Amino acid sequence: MTRIPFDAAGRAHTLRKVLLAAAVAAAVVVAGGGTYAYLRYNSPAQLAKRAQIALDQHDPTRAVDFLTRALAKHPGGATGIGVRNLMSKALIADGRESDARTYSEEVLAEDPQNFDAGENEAESYVHPAYRRFQQAIKPLSIASAKEIFGVIDQGTAALEKLPRTAGNLVAQARVQWLYYQIYDQERRQAESELDMAKLSESQAGGGTGGATVAQAQRDLANFAAPSGKHRDAALALL
């Protein structure tokens, strides 16, 4: 059997140790790089960016999930304010307006002049009425209209207690404009019913049709006057 010289065997053993050490070092570098990438990808700022993308894709529930993970890391400073403002916006979009106010109020307690937080707080009182209006079956029934008017009144009362900032005045104008939209829609419906009542009366040659026409005229008057009032109120606030 051929024997390997001692010095050659030693050099081979040393080479194996060097290669092993290099492999371990490479593994450590890769692992460290992977950990850094993971931490960076899941930092509060990166999670907020992913939440914004979800909002742009009309997926507020997913955005709230990203922001909940971001807030669990207790971000401070400008990042913390930005994450909480975005959480407030996402919750409003998700129909959770009262929860949204928790975050806008936290920011305003820390920074009373924060524009985004003020806008979010005002929007949290406007959005419920618009959401109810969008979800309601059209044309609105009188019961649905009254329900939405009640939500509008609650939002208006809350907005009137907030500082009279430009954003707040615009928010008040928007709820007044929604009042106008609903009343105007009901007014046009009443006009159509009046036309139908007049047609029925003419075809019937009088009789009980007159009472139907009179009722349609009263309904139209009830909707026409408030319609103009709320339109003028909205324009006055802008």
PDB file of C-alpha atoms in Angstrom:
ATOM      1  CA  MET A   1       0.000   0.000   0.000  1.00  0.00           C
ATOM      2  CA  THR A   2       1.267   3.439  -0.906  1.00  0.00           C
ATOM      3  CA  ARG A   3       1.649   5.713   2.140  1.00  0.00           C
ATOM      4  CA  ILE A   4       0.841   9.424   1.876  1.00  0.00           C
ATOM      5  CA  PRO A   5       3.734  11.498   3.081  1.00  0.00           C
ATOM      6  CA  PHE A   6       3.088  13.081   6.477  1.00  0.00           C
ATOM      7  CA  ASP A   7       3.400  16.674   5.225  1.00  0.00           C
ATOM      8  CA  ALA A   8       0.914  16.017   2.369  1.00  0.00           C
ATOM      9  CA  ALA A   9      -1.623  14.536   4.790  1.00  0.00           C
ATOM     10  CA  GLY A  10      -1.233  17.542   7.071  1.00  0.00           C
ATOM     11  CA  ARG A  11      -1.784  19.970   4.235  1.00  0.00           C
ATOM     12  CA  ALA A  12      -4.947  18.062   3.180  1.00  0.00           C
ATOM     13  CA  HIS A  13      -6.266  18.206   6.757  1.00  0.00           C
ATOM     14  CA  THR A  14      -5.546  21.940   6.950  1.00  0.00           C
ATOM     15  CA  LEU A  15      -7.315  22.523   3.617  1.00  0.00           C
ATOM     16  CA  ARG A  16     -10.388  20.688   4.873  1.00  0.00           C
ATOM     17  CA  LYS A  17     -10.440  22.875   7.993  1.00  0.00           C
ATOM     18  CA  VAL A  18     -10.162  26.029   5.883  1.00  0.00           C
ATOM     19  CA  LEU A  19     -12.961  24.933   3.571  1.00  0.00           C
ATOM     20  CA  LEU A  20     -15.153  24.016   6.540  1.00  0.00           C
ATOM     21  CA  ALA A  21     -14.507  27.342   8.209  1.00  0.00           C
ATOM     22  CA  ALA A  22     -15.330  29.157   4.964  1.00  0.00           C
ATOM     23  CA  ALA A  23     -18.579  27.223   4.617  1.00  0.00           C
ATOM     24  CA  VAL A  24     -19.593  28.036   8.200  1.00  0.00           C
ATOM     25  CA  ALA A  25     -18.751  31.700   7.656  1.00  0.00           C
ATOM     26  CA  ALA A  26     -20.798  31.782   4.454  1.00  0.00           C
ATOM     27  CA  ALA A  27     -23.741  30.179   6.261  1.00  0.00           C
ATOM     28  CA  VAL A  28     -23.519  32.768   9.027  1.00  0.00           C
ATOM     29  CA  VAL A  29     -23.439  35.599   6.474  1.00  0.00           C
ATOM     30  CA  VAL A  30     -26.435  34.177   4.605  1.00  0.00           C
ATOM     31  CA  ALA A  31     -28.374  33.660   7.821  1.00  0.00           C
ATOM     32  CA  GLY A  32     -27.489  37.131   9.023  1.00  0.00           C
ATOM     33  CA  GLY A  33     -28.501  38.637   5.708  1.00  0.00           C
ATOM     34  CA  GLY A  34     -31.778  36.732   5.761  1.00  0.00           C
ATOM     35  CA  THR A  35     -32.519  37.917   9.300  1.00  0.00           C
ATOM     36  CA  TYR A  36     -31.765  41.514   8.329  1.00  0.00           C
ATOM     37  CA  ALA A  37     -34.005  41.254   5.266  1.00  0.00           C
ATOM     38  CA  TYR A  38     -36.811  39.738   7.350  1.00  0.00           C
ATOM     39  CA  LEU A  39     -36.556  42.417  10.029  1.00  0.00           C
ATOM     40  CA  ARG A  40     -36.427  45.191   7.451  1.00  0.00           C
ATOM     41  CA  TYR A  41     -39.370  43.794   5.496  1.00  0.00           C
ATOM     42  CA  ASN A  42     -41.388  43.590   8.724  1.00  0.00           C
ATOM     43  CA  SER A  43     -40.353  46.934  10.189  1.00  0.00           C
ATOM     44  CA  PRO A  44     -43.161  49.378  11.111  1.00  0.00           C
ATOM     45  CA  ALA A  45     -42.331  51.584   8.132  1.00  0.00           C
ATOM     46  CA  GLN A  46     -42.384  48.679   5.667  1.00  0.00           C
ATOM     47  CA  LEU A  47     -45.597  47.278   7.149  1.00  0.00           C
ATOM     48  CA  ALA A  48     -47.162  50.728   6.781  1.00  0.00           C
ATOM     49  CA  LYS A  49     -46.162  50.776   3.099  1.00  0.00           C
ATOM     50  CA  ARG A  50     -47.779  47.386   2.606  1.00  0.00           C
ATOM     51  CA  ALA A  51     -50.894  48.658   4.397  1.00  0.00           C
ATOM     52  CA  GLN A  52     -51.084  51.635   2.045  1.00  0.00           C
ATOM     53  CA  ILE A  53     -50.904  49.297  -0.942  1.00  0.00           C
ATOM     54  CA  ALA A  54     -53.755  47.250   0.548  1.00  0.00           C
ATOM     55  CA  LEU A  55     -55.818  50.433   0.974  1.00  0.00           C
ATOM     56  CA  ASP A  56     -55.113  51.420  -2.622  1.00  0.00           C
ATOM     57  CA  GLN A  57     -56.435  47.988  -3.588  1.00  0.00           C
ATOM     58  CA  HIS A  58     -59.625  48.641  -1.545  1.00  0.00           C
ATOM     59  CA  ASP A  59     -58.745  46.024   1.061  1.00  0.00           C
ATOM     60  CA  PRO A  60     -58.924  47.898   4.399  1.00  0.00           C
ATOM     61  CA  THR A  61     -59.176  44.694   6.450  1.00  0.00           C
ATOM     62  CA  ARG A  62     -55.766  43.554   5.186  1.00  0.00           C
ATOM     63  CA  ALA A  63     -54.389  47.041   5.785  1.00  0.00           C
ATOM     64  CA  VAL A  64     -55.568  46.914   9.406  1.00  0.00           C
ATOM     65  CA  ASP A  65     -53.762  43.576   9.813  1.00  0.00           C
ATOM     66  CA  PHE A  66     -50.465  45.045   8.582  1.00  0.00           C
ATOM     67  CA  LEU A  67     -50.854  48.100  10.812  1.00  0.00           C
ATOM     68  CA  THR A  68     -51.725  46.014  13.864  1.00  0.00           C
ATOM     69  CA  ARG A  69     -48.424  44.185  13.377  1.00  0.00           C
ATOM     70  CA  ALA A  70     -46.640  47.504  12.942  1.00  0.00           C
ATOM     71  CA  LEU A  71     -48.121  48.963  16.141  1.00  0.00           C
ATOM     72  CA  ALA A  72     -47.164  45.813  18.065  1.00  0.00           C
ATOM     73  CA  LYS A  73     -43.549  46.927  17.575  1.00  0.00           C
ATOM     74  CA  HIS A  74     -44.337  50.206  19.419  1.00  0.00           C
ATOM     75  CA  PRO A  75     -42.980  52.637  16.821  1.00  0.00           C
ATOM     76  CA  GLY A  76     -42.260  56.112  18.088  1.00  0.00           C
ATOM     77  CA  GLY A  77     -41.688  59.567  16.648  1.00  0.00           C
ATOM     78  CA  ALA A  78     -42.823  60.417  13.142  1.00  0.00           C
ATOM     79  CA  THR A  79     -43.136  56.733  12.199  1.00  0.00           C
ATOM     80  CA  GLY A  80     -45.449  56.045  15.115  1.00  0.00           C
ATOM     81  CA  ILE A  81     -47.641  59.021  14.234  1.00  0.00           C
ATOM     82  CA  GLY A  82     -47.752  57.980  10.591  1.00  0.00           C
ATOM     83  CA  VAL A  83     -48.711  54.397  11.435  1.00  0.00           C
ATOM     84  CA  ARG A  84     -51.505  55.520  13.781  1.00  0.00           C
ATOM     85  CA  ASN A  85     -52.849  58.000  11.240  1.00  0.00           C
ATOM     86  CA  LEU A  86     -52.890  55.279   8.599  1.00  0.00           C
ATOM     87  CA  MET A  87     -54.605  52.895  11.029  1.00  0.00           C
ATOM     88  CA  SER A  88     -57.299  55.510  11.633  1.00  0.00           C
ATOM     89  CA  LYS A  89     -57.804  55.882   7.875  1.00  0.00           C
ATOM     90  CA  ALA A  90     -57.952  52.102   7.347  1.00  0.00           C
ATOM     91  CA  LEU A  91     -60.482  51.604  10.134  1.00  0.00           C
ATOM     92  CA  ILE A  92     -62.729  54.303   8.676  1.00  0.00           C
ATOM     93  CA  ALA A  93     -62.591  52.571   5.303  1.00  0.00           C
ATOM     94  CA  ASP A  94     -63.442  49.308   7.079  1.00  0.00           C
ATOM     95  CA  GLY A  95     -66.570  50.843   8.638  1.00  0.00           C
ATOM     96  CA  ARG A  96     -65.083  50.980  12.157  1.00  0.00           C
ATOM     97  CA  GLU A  97     -65.264  54.732  12.669  1.00  0.00           C
ATOM     98  CA  SER A  98     -65.383  54.754  16.482  1.00  0.00           C
ATOM     99  CA  ASP A  99     -62.241  52.576  16.630  1.00  0.00           C
ATOM    100  CA  ALA A 100     -60.572  54.946  14.169  1.00  0.00           C
ATOM    101  CA  ARG A 101     -61.090  57.877  16.547  1.00  0.00           C
ATOM    102  CA  THR A 102     -59.008  56.106  19.187  1.00  0.00           C
ATOM    103  CA  TYR A 103     -55.928  56.450  16.993  1.00  0.00           C
ATOM    104  CA  SER A 104     -56.628  59.973  15.710  1.00  0.00           C
ATOM    105  CA  GLU A 105     -57.159  61.162  19.288  1.00  0.00           C
ATOM    106  CA  GLU A 106     -53.878  59.548  20.376  1.00  0.00           C
ATOM    107  CA  VAL A 107     -52.039  61.477  17.668  1.00  0.00           C
ATOM    108  CA  LEU A 108     -53.820  64.749  18.472  1.00  0.00           C
ATOM    109  CA  ALA A 109     -52.932  64.336  22.146  1.00  0.00           C
ATOM    110  CA  GLU A 110     -49.296  64.108  21.104  1.00  0.00           C
ATOM    111  CA  ASP A 111     -49.466  66.662  18.287  1.00  0.00           C
ATOM    112  CA  PRO A 112     -52.613  68.869  18.473  1.00  0.00           C
ATOM    113  CA  GLN A 113     -51.851  70.498  15.113  1.00  0.00           C
ATOM    114  CA  ASN A 114     -51.423  67.254  13.194  1.00  0.00           C
ATOM    115  CA  PHE A 115     -53.333  67.767   9.955  1.00  0.00           C
ATOM    116  CA  ASP A 116     -53.925  64.109   9.043  1.00  0.00           C
ATOM    117  CA  ALA A 117     -55.224  63.229  12.496  1.00  0.00           C
ATOM    118  CA  GLY A 118     -57.650  66.154  12.391  1.00  0.00           C
ATOM    119  CA  GLU A 119     -58.852  65.126   8.952  1.00  0.00           C
ATOM    120  CA  ASN A 120     -59.327  61.523  10.080  1.00  0.00           C
ATOM    121  CA  GLU A 121     -61.286  62.536  13.160  1.00  0.00           C
ATOM    122  CA  ALA A 122     -63.636  64.705  11.087  1.00  0.00           C
ATOM    123  CA  GLU A 123     -64.018  61.958   8.469  1.00  0.00           C
ATOM    124  CA  SER A 124     -64.952  59.460  11.181  1.00  0.00           C
ATOM    125  CA  TYR A 125     -68.135  61.493  11.790  1.00  0.00           C
ATOM    126  CA  VAL A 126     -68.930  61.944   8.087  1.00  0.00           C
ATOM    127  CA  HIS A 127     -68.287  58.438   6.798  1.00  0.00           C
ATOM    128  CA  PRO A 128     -71.068  56.568   8.702  1.00  0.00           C
ATOM    129  CA  ALA A 129     -73.843  58.555   6.996  1.00  0.00           C
ATOM    130  CA  TYR A 130     -72.317  58.153   3.528  1.00  0.00           C
ATOM    131  CA  ARG A 131     -71.788  54.455   4.170  1.00  0.00           C
ATOM    132  CA  ARG A 132     -75.448  54.006   5.171  1.00  0.00           C
ATOM    133  CA  PHE A 133     -76.536  55.967   2.105  1.00  0.00           C
ATOM    134  CA  GLN A 134     -74.422  53.855  -0.248  1.00  0.00           C
ATOM    135  CA  GLN A 135     -75.671  50.607   1.282  1.00  0.00           C
ATOM    136  CA  ALA A 136     -79.362  51.565   1.269  1.00  0.00           C
ATOM    137  CA  ILE A 137     -81.716  50.301  -1.410  1.00  0.00           C
ATOM    138  CA  LYS A 138     -82.619  53.001  -3.930  1.00  0.00           C
ATOM    139  CA  PRO A 139     -84.927  54.813  -4.215  1.00  0.00           C
ATOM    140  CA  LEU A 140     -84.835  55.399  -0.487  1.00  0.00           C
ATOM    141  CA  SER A 141     -87.882  54.617   1.572  1.00  0.00           C
ATOM    142  CA  ILE A 142     -88.997  57.240   4.077  1.00  0.00           C
ATOM    143  CA  ALA A 143     -87.817  54.956   6.905  1.00  0.00           C
ATOM    144  CA  SER A 144     -84.343  54.606   5.345  1.00  0.00           C
ATOM    145  CA  ALA A 145     -84.106  58.341   4.782  1.00  0.00           C
ATOM    146  CA  LYS A 146     -85.029  59.042   8.420  1.00  0.00           C
ATOM    147  CA  GLU A 147     -82.407  56.556   9.610  1.00  0.00           C
ATOM    148  CA  ILE A 148     -79.707  58.249   7.546  1.00  0.00           C
ATOM    149  CA  PHE A 149     -80.852  61.683   8.730  1.00  0.00           C
ATOM    150  CA  GLY A 150     -80.394  60.474  12.308  1.00  0.00           C
ATOM    151  CA  VAL A 151     -76.816  59.386  11.571  1.00  0.00           C
ATOM    152  CA  ILE A 152     -76.149  62.727   9.866  1.00  0.00           C
ATOM    153  CA  ASP A 153     -77.499  64.637  12.871  1.00  0.00           C
ATOM    154  CA  GLN A 154     -75.235  62.683  15.232  1.00  0.00           C
ATOM    155  CA  GLY A 155     -72.211  63.375  13.051  1.00  0.00           C
ATOM    156  CA  THR A 156     -73.074  67.058  12.692  1.00  0.00           C
ATOM    157  CA  ALA A 157     -73.449  67.477  16.461  1.00  0.00           C
ATOM    158  CA  ALA A 158     -70.024  65.901  17.006  1.00  0.00           C
ATOM    159  CA  LEU A 159     -68.375  67.995  14.283  1.00  0.00           C
ATOM    160  CA  GLU A 160     -69.729  71.207  15.788  1.00  0.00           C
ATOM    161  CA  LYS A 161     -67.819  70.417  19.000  1.00  0.00           C
ATOM    162  CA  LEU A 162     -64.490  70.122  17.170  1.00  0.00           C
ATOM    163  CA  PRO A 163     -62.201  73.083  16.395  1.00  0.00           C
ATOM    164  CA  ARG A 164     -63.425  75.032  13.354  1.00  0.00           C
ATOM    165  CA  THR A 165     -60.573  74.042  11.100  1.00  0.00           C
ATOM    166  CA  ALA A 166     -60.850  74.083   7.324  1.00  0.00           C
ATOM    167  CA  GLY A 167     -61.113  70.292   7.305  1.00  0.00           C
ATOM    168  CA  ASN A 168     -63.894  70.340   9.877  1.00  0.00           C
ATOM    169  CA  LEU A 169     -65.892  72.929   7.917  1.00  0.00           C
ATOM    170  CA  VAL A 170     -65.530  70.853   4.760  1.00  0.00           C
ATOM    171  CA  ALA A 171     -66.735  67.798   6.709  1.00  0.00           C
ATOM    172  CA  GLN A 172     -69.811  69.711   7.907  1.00  0.00           C
ATOM    173  CA  ALA A 173     -70.462  70.864   4.333  1.00  0.00           C
ATOM    174  CA  ARG A 174     -70.304  67.260   3.132  1.00  0.00           C
ATOM    175  CA  VAL A 175     -72.965  66.057   5.595  1.00  0.00           C
ATOM    176  CA  GLN A 176     -75.186  69.011   4.681  1.00  0.00           C
ATOM    177  CA  TRP A 177     -74.684  68.124   1.028  1.00  0.00           C
ATOM    178  CA  LEU A 178     -75.713  64.536   1.751  1.00  0.00           C
ATOM    179  CA  TYR A 179     -78.865  65.922   3.367  1.00  0.00           C
ATOM    180  CA  TYR A 180     -79.451  67.863   0.169  1.00  0.00           C
ATOM    181  CA  GLN A 181     -78.816  64.814  -2.023  1.00  0.00           C
ATOM    182  CA  ILE A 182     -81.342  62.712  -0.114  1.00  0.00           C
ATOM    183  CA  TYR A 183     -83.981  65.415   0.017  1.00  0.00           C
ATOM    184  CA  ASP A 184     -83.457  66.178  -3.664  1.00  0.00           C
ATOM    185  CA  GLN A 185     -83.806  62.502  -4.531  1.00  0.00           C
ATOM    186  CA  GLU A 186     -87.018  62.312  -2.523  1.00  0.00           C
ATOM    187  CA  ARG A 187     -88.231  65.562  -4.143  1.00  0.00           C
ATOM    188  CA  ARG A 188     -87.752  64.106  -7.619  1.00  0.00           C
ATOM    189  CA  GLN A 189     -89.565  60.957  -6.526  1.00  0.00           C
ATOM    190  CA  ALA A 190     -92.423  63.100  -5.200  1.00  0.00           C
ATOM    191  CA  GLU A 191     -92.565  64.994  -8.503  1.00  0.00           C
ATOM    192  CA  SER A 192     -92.883  61.699 -10.358  1.00  0.00           C
ATOM    193  CA  GLU A 193     -95.658  60.540  -8.031  1.00  0.00           C
ATOM    194  CA  LEU A 194     -97.460  63.874  -8.496  1.00  0.00           C
ATOM    195  CA  ASP A 195     -97.316  63.475 -12.270  1.00  0.00           C
ATOM    196  CA  MET A 196     -98.680  59.948 -11.964  1.00  0.00           C
ATOM    197  CA  ALA A 197    -101.469  61.143  -9.639  1.00  0.00           C
ATOM    198  CA  LYS A 198    -102.457  63.891 -12.082  1.00  0.00           C
ATOM    199  CA  LEU A 199    -102.483  61.409 -14.940  1.00  0.00           C
ATOM    200  CA  SER A 200    -104.643  58.995 -12.969  1.00  0.00           C
ATOM    201  CA  GLU A 201    -107.019  61.811 -12.033  1.00  0.00           C
ATOM    202  CA  SER A 202    -107.399  62.931 -15.650  1.00  0.00           C
ATOM    203  CA  GLN A 203    -108.027  59.378 -16.805  1.00  0.00           C
ATOM    204  CA  ALA A 204    -110.575  58.798 -14.039  1.00  0.00           C
ATOM    205  CA  GLY A 205    -112.383  62.066 -14.742  1.00  0.00           C
ATOM    206  CA  GLY A 206    -111.939  63.475 -11.226  1.00  0.00           C
ATOM    207  CA  GLY A 207    -113.419  61.665  -8.247  1.00  0.00           C
ATOM    208  CA  THR A 208    -111.018  60.410  -5.571  1.00  0.00           C
ATOM    209  CA  GLY A 209    -108.038  61.299  -7.764  1.00  0.00           C
ATOM    210  CA  GLY A 210    -108.099  64.848  -6.413  1.00  0.00           C
ATOM    211  CA  ALA A 211    -107.210  63.661  -2.914  1.00  0.00           C
ATOM    212  CA  THR A 212    -104.276  61.666  -4.295  1.00  0.00           C
ATOM    213  CA  VAL A 213    -103.013  64.705  -6.179  1.00  0.00           C
ATOM    214  CA  ALA A 214    -103.328  66.882  -3.080  1.00  0.00           C
ATOM    215  CA  GLN A 215    -101.317  64.387  -1.013  1.00  0.00           C
ATOM    216  CA  ALA A 216     -98.623  64.208  -3.717  1.00  0.00           C
ATOM    217  CA  GLN A 217     -98.432  68.004  -3.736  1.00  0.00           C
ATOM    218  CA  ARG A 218     -97.975  68.066   0.052  1.00  0.00           C
ATOM    219  CA  ASP A 219     -95.232  65.432  -0.181  1.00  0.00           C
ATOM    220  CA  LEU A 220     -93.464  67.468  -2.826  1.00  0.00           C
ATOM    221  CA  ALA A 221     -93.639  70.622  -0.702  1.00  0.00           C
ATOM    222  CA  ASN A 222     -92.242  68.721   2.311  1.00  0.00           C
ATOM    223  CA  PHE A 223     -89.175  67.659   0.346  1.00  0.00           C
ATOM    224  CA  ALA A 224     -88.614  70.741  -1.813  1.00  0.00           C
ATOM    225  CA  ALA A 225     -88.050  73.304   0.950  1.00  0.00           C
ATOM    226  CA  PRO A 226     -85.494  71.330   3.040  1.00  0.00           C
ATOM    227  CA  SER A 227     -83.634  70.395  -0.129  1.00  0.00           C
ATOM    228  CA  GLY A 228     -82.745  74.015  -0.875  1.00  0.00           C
ATOM    229  CA  LYS A 229     -81.999  74.789   2.789  1.00  0.00           C
ATOM    230  CA  HIS A 230     -79.358  72.081   3.142  1.00  0.00           C
ATOM    231  CA  ARG A 231     -77.837  72.905  -0.262  1.00  0.00           C
ATOM    232  CA  ASP A 232     -77.412  76.534   0.810  1.00  0.00           C
ATOM    233  CA  ALA A 233     -75.984  75.474   4.182  1.00  0.00           C
ATOM    234  CA  ALA A 234     -73.391  73.271   2.500  1.00  0.00           C
ATOM    235  CA  LEU A 235     -72.315  76.042   0.142  1.00  0.00           C
ATOM    236  CA  ALA A 236     -72.093  78.566   3.020  1.00  0.00           C
ATOM    237  CA  LEU A 237     -69.594  76.335   4.844  1.00  0.00           C
ATOM    238  CA  LEU A 238     -67.201  76.145   1.892  1.00  0.00           C
TER     239      LEU A 238
END
